[in-house]
XYZ file of C-alpha atoms in Angstrom:
315
model
C 92.284 118.043 86.172
C 91.332 115.291 83.727
C 88.445 116.320 81.488
C 85.341 114.137 81.287
C 82.366 114.663 78.983
C 78.793 113.734 79.878
C 76.540 113.391 76.824
C 72.904 113.396 77.896
C 72.001 115.091 81.179
C 69.063 113.074 82.482
C 69.174 111.275 85.816
C 71.950 108.891 84.757
C 74.065 111.641 83.202
C 73.686 113.851 86.273
C 74.597 110.954 88.542
C 77.769 110.204 86.566
C 78.657 113.914 86.677
C 78.471 113.851 90.478
C 80.630 110.742 90.681
C 83.323 112.000 88.316
C 83.409 115.517 89.794
C 83.757 114.089 93.281
C 86.748 112.112 91.980
C 88.427 115.378 90.944
C 87.625 115.504 87.229
C 86.622 118.557 85.211
C 83.163 117.531 83.992
C 81.309 119.092 81.096
C 77.688 118.192 80.450
C 75.857 118.500 77.151
C 72.363 117.593 76.054
C 70.616 118.288 72.773
C 67.616 119.491 74.793
C 68.257 122.716 76.756
C 65.293 121.785 78.955
C 67.143 118.663 80.096
C 70.074 120.673 81.418
C 68.051 123.589 82.801
C 67.702 122.194 86.283
C 70.782 119.985 86.296
C 73.013 122.274 88.330
C 70.425 122.846 91.084
C 69.594 119.137 91.188
C 73.264 118.207 91.535
C 73.783 120.836 94.250
C 70.953 119.303 96.268
C 72.429 115.814 95.995
C 75.871 117.084 96.976
C 74.376 118.516 100.157
C 73.069 115.087 101.166
C 76.376 113.454 100.255
C 78.293 115.983 102.354
C 76.008 115.280 105.313
C 77.007 111.617 105.068
C 80.710 112.372 104.575
C 80.617 110.999 101.018
C 82.467 113.836 99.238
C 85.967 112.620 100.105
C 86.382 115.489 102.541
C 85.710 118.138 99.879
C 83.423 121.143 100.154
C 80.179 121.155 98.186
C 81.160 124.242 96.181
C 84.502 122.723 95.218
C 82.837 119.669 93.685
C 80.010 121.666 92.114
C 82.448 124.082 90.457
C 83.982 121.181 88.538
C 80.713 120.629 86.657
C 79.993 122.889 83.689
C 76.964 122.772 81.394
C 77.896 123.612 77.796
C 75.776 124.432 74.765
C 77.788 122.630 72.070
C 78.719 118.959 71.838
C 82.169 119.802 70.499
C 82.861 121.988 73.537
C 81.979 119.128 75.861
C 84.215 116.688 73.990
C 87.269 118.916 73.580
C 90.294 117.313 75.299
C 88.096 114.784 77.133
C 89.820 111.541 78.090
C 86.572 109.792 79.015
C 83.171 110.337 77.392
C 80.052 108.900 79.025
C 77.000 108.777 76.756
C 73.543 108.657 78.396
C 70.979 109.039 75.619
C 67.693 107.028 75.399
C 67.684 103.236 74.947
C 67.102 103.500 71.214
C 69.485 101.837 68.766
C 69.100 104.453 66.029
C 69.744 107.256 68.514
C 72.833 105.496 69.873
C 74.273 104.950 66.379
C 73.769 108.594 65.442
C 75.170 109.953 68.710
C 78.214 107.677 68.613
C 78.878 108.730 65.017
C 78.927 112.368 66.083
C 81.083 111.688 69.132
C 83.599 109.579 67.220
C 83.978 112.309 64.591
C 84.500 115.108 67.137
C 86.379 113.491 70.025
C 90.141 113.493 70.271
C 91.988 110.227 69.600
C 92.859 109.826 73.287
C 89.226 109.625 74.414
C 87.430 106.467 75.490
C 83.780 106.520 74.413
C 81.479 104.680 76.830
C 77.722 104.161 76.819
C 75.553 103.823 79.906
C 73.099 101.579 78.058
C 71.556 98.861 80.193
C 70.280 96.696 77.327
C 71.960 97.374 73.972
C 75.066 95.433 73.002
C 77.975 97.727 72.075
C 78.484 95.859 68.795
C 75.038 97.026 67.662
C 75.868 100.743 67.671
C 79.660 100.937 67.137
C 80.295 98.590 64.201
C 80.268 101.427 61.657
C 82.742 103.711 63.428
C 86.305 104.412 62.393
C 87.250 104.569 66.066
C 85.223 101.571 67.169
C 88.249 100.105 68.970
C 87.812 102.755 71.717
C 84.090 102.196 72.259
C 82.429 100.065 74.925
C 79.650 100.038 77.523
C 80.043 101.249 81.101
C 76.700 100.384 82.665
C 76.012 101.635 86.215
C 73.479 100.722 88.819
C 71.769 104.026 89.451
C 72.872 106.184 91.148
C 76.571 105.533 90.530
C 77.649 108.081 93.147
C 76.182 105.694 95.757
C 76.498 102.247 94.160
C 80.097 101.658 93.060
C 79.633 98.610 90.802
C 79.756 99.351 87.066
C 79.821 96.887 84.190
C 82.545 97.250 81.559
C 81.315 95.522 78.400
C 83.557 95.437 75.303
C 82.410 94.957 71.744
C 84.281 92.275 69.756
C 86.579 94.980 68.371
C 87.155 96.985 71.556
C 90.908 97.040 72.157
C 92.352 95.504 75.354
C 93.996 98.883 76.012
C 90.592 100.585 76.014
C 89.189 98.038 78.450
C 92.148 98.410 80.823
C 92.141 102.217 80.593
C 88.438 102.237 81.440
C 88.850 99.807 84.314
C 91.661 101.887 85.824
C 89.706 105.128 85.312
C 86.688 103.726 87.165
C 88.761 102.360 90.030
C 90.471 105.725 90.468
C 87.026 107.369 90.592
C 85.933 105.079 93.414
C 84.036 102.504 91.365
C 84.255 98.727 91.393
C 84.200 97.572 87.754
C 82.868 94.240 86.556
C 84.951 93.602 83.438
C 83.176 91.260 81.061
C 85.259 89.127 78.704
C 82.615 89.259 75.951
C 79.346 91.089 75.383
C 76.141 89.256 76.309
C 72.464 90.238 76.376
C 71.631 91.691 79.783
C 75.316 91.893 80.754
C 75.900 90.510 84.282
C 73.768 92.492 86.700
C 70.517 92.483 84.723
C 70.822 88.745 84.187
C 71.258 88.194 87.927
C 68.415 90.553 88.772
C 66.241 89.062 86.043
C 66.680 85.521 87.348
C 65.565 86.645 90.808
C 62.613 88.658 89.482
C 61.394 85.712 87.413
C 61.186 83.599 90.568
C 59.549 86.256 92.777
C 56.784 86.783 90.217
C 56.224 83.003 89.993
C 56.035 82.649 93.789
C 53.339 85.341 93.976
C 51.449 84.230 90.864
C 51.269 80.611 92.028
C 50.016 81.601 95.483
C 53.022 80.511 97.536
C 53.881 83.891 99.065
C 52.710 87.468 99.344
C 54.627 90.361 97.841
C 55.722 91.462 101.316
C 56.896 87.971 102.293
C 59.096 87.856 99.214
C 60.497 91.293 100.044
C 61.197 90.149 103.611
C 63.089 87.143 102.292
C 65.488 89.409 100.426
C 65.512 92.510 102.653
C 65.814 90.723 105.993
C 67.439 87.555 104.718
C 69.656 87.084 101.689
C 70.489 90.759 101.175
C 72.116 91.076 104.582
C 74.929 88.813 103.420
C 74.840 90.059 99.846
C 75.443 93.630 101.012
C 79.074 92.704 101.685
C 79.582 89.308 100.007
C 78.794 87.912 96.573
C 77.044 84.557 95.979
C 80.273 82.634 95.414
C 81.846 83.890 98.644
C 78.570 83.215 100.450
C 78.529 79.531 99.545
C 82.288 79.259 100.057
C 81.715 80.233 103.699
C 78.517 78.183 104.150
C 80.157 74.742 104.226
C 83.078 73.553 106.364
C 85.190 72.637 103.355
C 84.383 75.654 101.186
C 82.734 75.982 97.815
C 83.344 72.399 96.609
C 81.955 71.037 99.860
C 78.880 73.265 99.528
C 78.185 71.998 96.008
C 78.590 68.369 97.043
C 76.194 68.873 99.955
C 73.511 71.056 98.407
C 73.534 70.884 94.619
C 70.826 68.208 94.636
C 68.398 70.648 96.280
C 68.764 73.097 93.413
C 68.733 70.364 90.792
C 65.304 69.319 92.080
C 64.012 72.901 92.091
C 65.364 73.952 88.704
C 62.756 72.246 86.442
C 60.050 74.209 88.279
C 61.860 77.461 87.449
C 61.826 77.042 83.665
C 58.288 78.376 83.149
C 58.257 81.955 81.846
C 55.597 84.140 83.473
C 54.181 87.344 81.981
C 54.939 89.959 84.650
C 52.323 92.298 83.167
C 49.640 89.593 83.160
C 47.165 88.578 85.860
C 49.849 88.547 88.565
C 50.336 92.297 88.203
C 46.908 92.922 89.706
C 48.080 91.195 92.894
C 51.530 92.757 92.944
C 50.307 96.294 92.360
C 47.428 96.007 94.815
C 49.726 94.762 97.597
C 52.363 97.402 96.905
C 49.842 100.258 96.751
C 48.322 99.070 100.046
C 51.741 99.409 101.693
C 52.720 102.554 99.756
C 50.128 104.749 97.996
C 51.160 106.044 94.597
C 51.407 109.621 95.887
C 54.052 108.478 98.368
C 56.460 107.080 95.779
C 58.514 110.269 95.466
C 59.002 110.644 99.196
C 59.945 106.977 99.516
C 62.491 107.335 96.698
C 64.174 110.120 98.654
C 64.142 107.856 101.725
C 65.744 105.065 99.639
C 68.548 107.306 98.413
C 69.290 108.576 101.922
C 69.373 105.022 103.269
C 71.753 104.149 100.430
C 73.946 107.069 101.477
C 74.011 105.815 105.051
C 74.848 102.305 103.846
C 77.567 103.614 101.519
C 79.113 105.558 104.392
C 78.984 102.478 106.630
C 80.521 100.224 103.978
C 83.296 102.734 103.285
C 84.148 102.883 106.984
C 84.026 99.082 107.294
C 86.219 98.582 104.221
C 88.803 100.931 105.709
C 88.634 99.206 109.089
C 88.999 95.677 107.694
C 91.424 96.602 104.920
C 89.334 95.519 101.958
């Protein structure tokens, strides 16, 4: 089995461990805090049970997948002979620089070193490394064992071989990589999500819609198509002549709207009183944990459905 190292065993690290173990890799997890790893094995076992119930373990038994995950006490033990290293430490630049220095010094020359950061550019914490050519970002949407998309973000000095090795590794593990050509603040997915969030906060703040109406517009509207098509394919299929025809027909609508969308709104300002009050009316704070479990189980059901549909339609 190919050896994979997980550095940092919080929720993201545990989720990656599940994904890579399910793909058949020998996974070793390390965290500088023993408390962080104390409940990792039991947590992972619980998730594997839900995945098995939804036939999302590739036909493997729970114990088989769980036995591939080992918690180790030393960083060097986790890194030994690893071909892929996934770092999951806090979103702090100084921490990332220190951790990557340690990993680069200890890891074998064959190892790709990837960070799960969702905000920090790889150039900011790898520029000082002797092995910086093998460093990049692999940013998931959590949890990666349910959501296959993962962003591959190279630094200016990341080698093309590292990018291709990482892309192929992710595909083999059941992921769908988004391979960026250059690093950019927010990467791809956070920029897309951020653009949508900016508008939903404006719609509520300016009194055009309630929080629930906005959620309906995505949940029962746009997201139904987006769950199996991207925005470019959506518009390509929404005009008789394809994407060029769509733009010729409808671009003027968006050109008229765009100037109204340039105003930056403080999400934590006055609008938050409305947003929080409406959300807490629909879901009391004490129900958040239970609803999060519901979300993950619905994601499992959706993942199982999409997998079956992809097989049926030959995607």
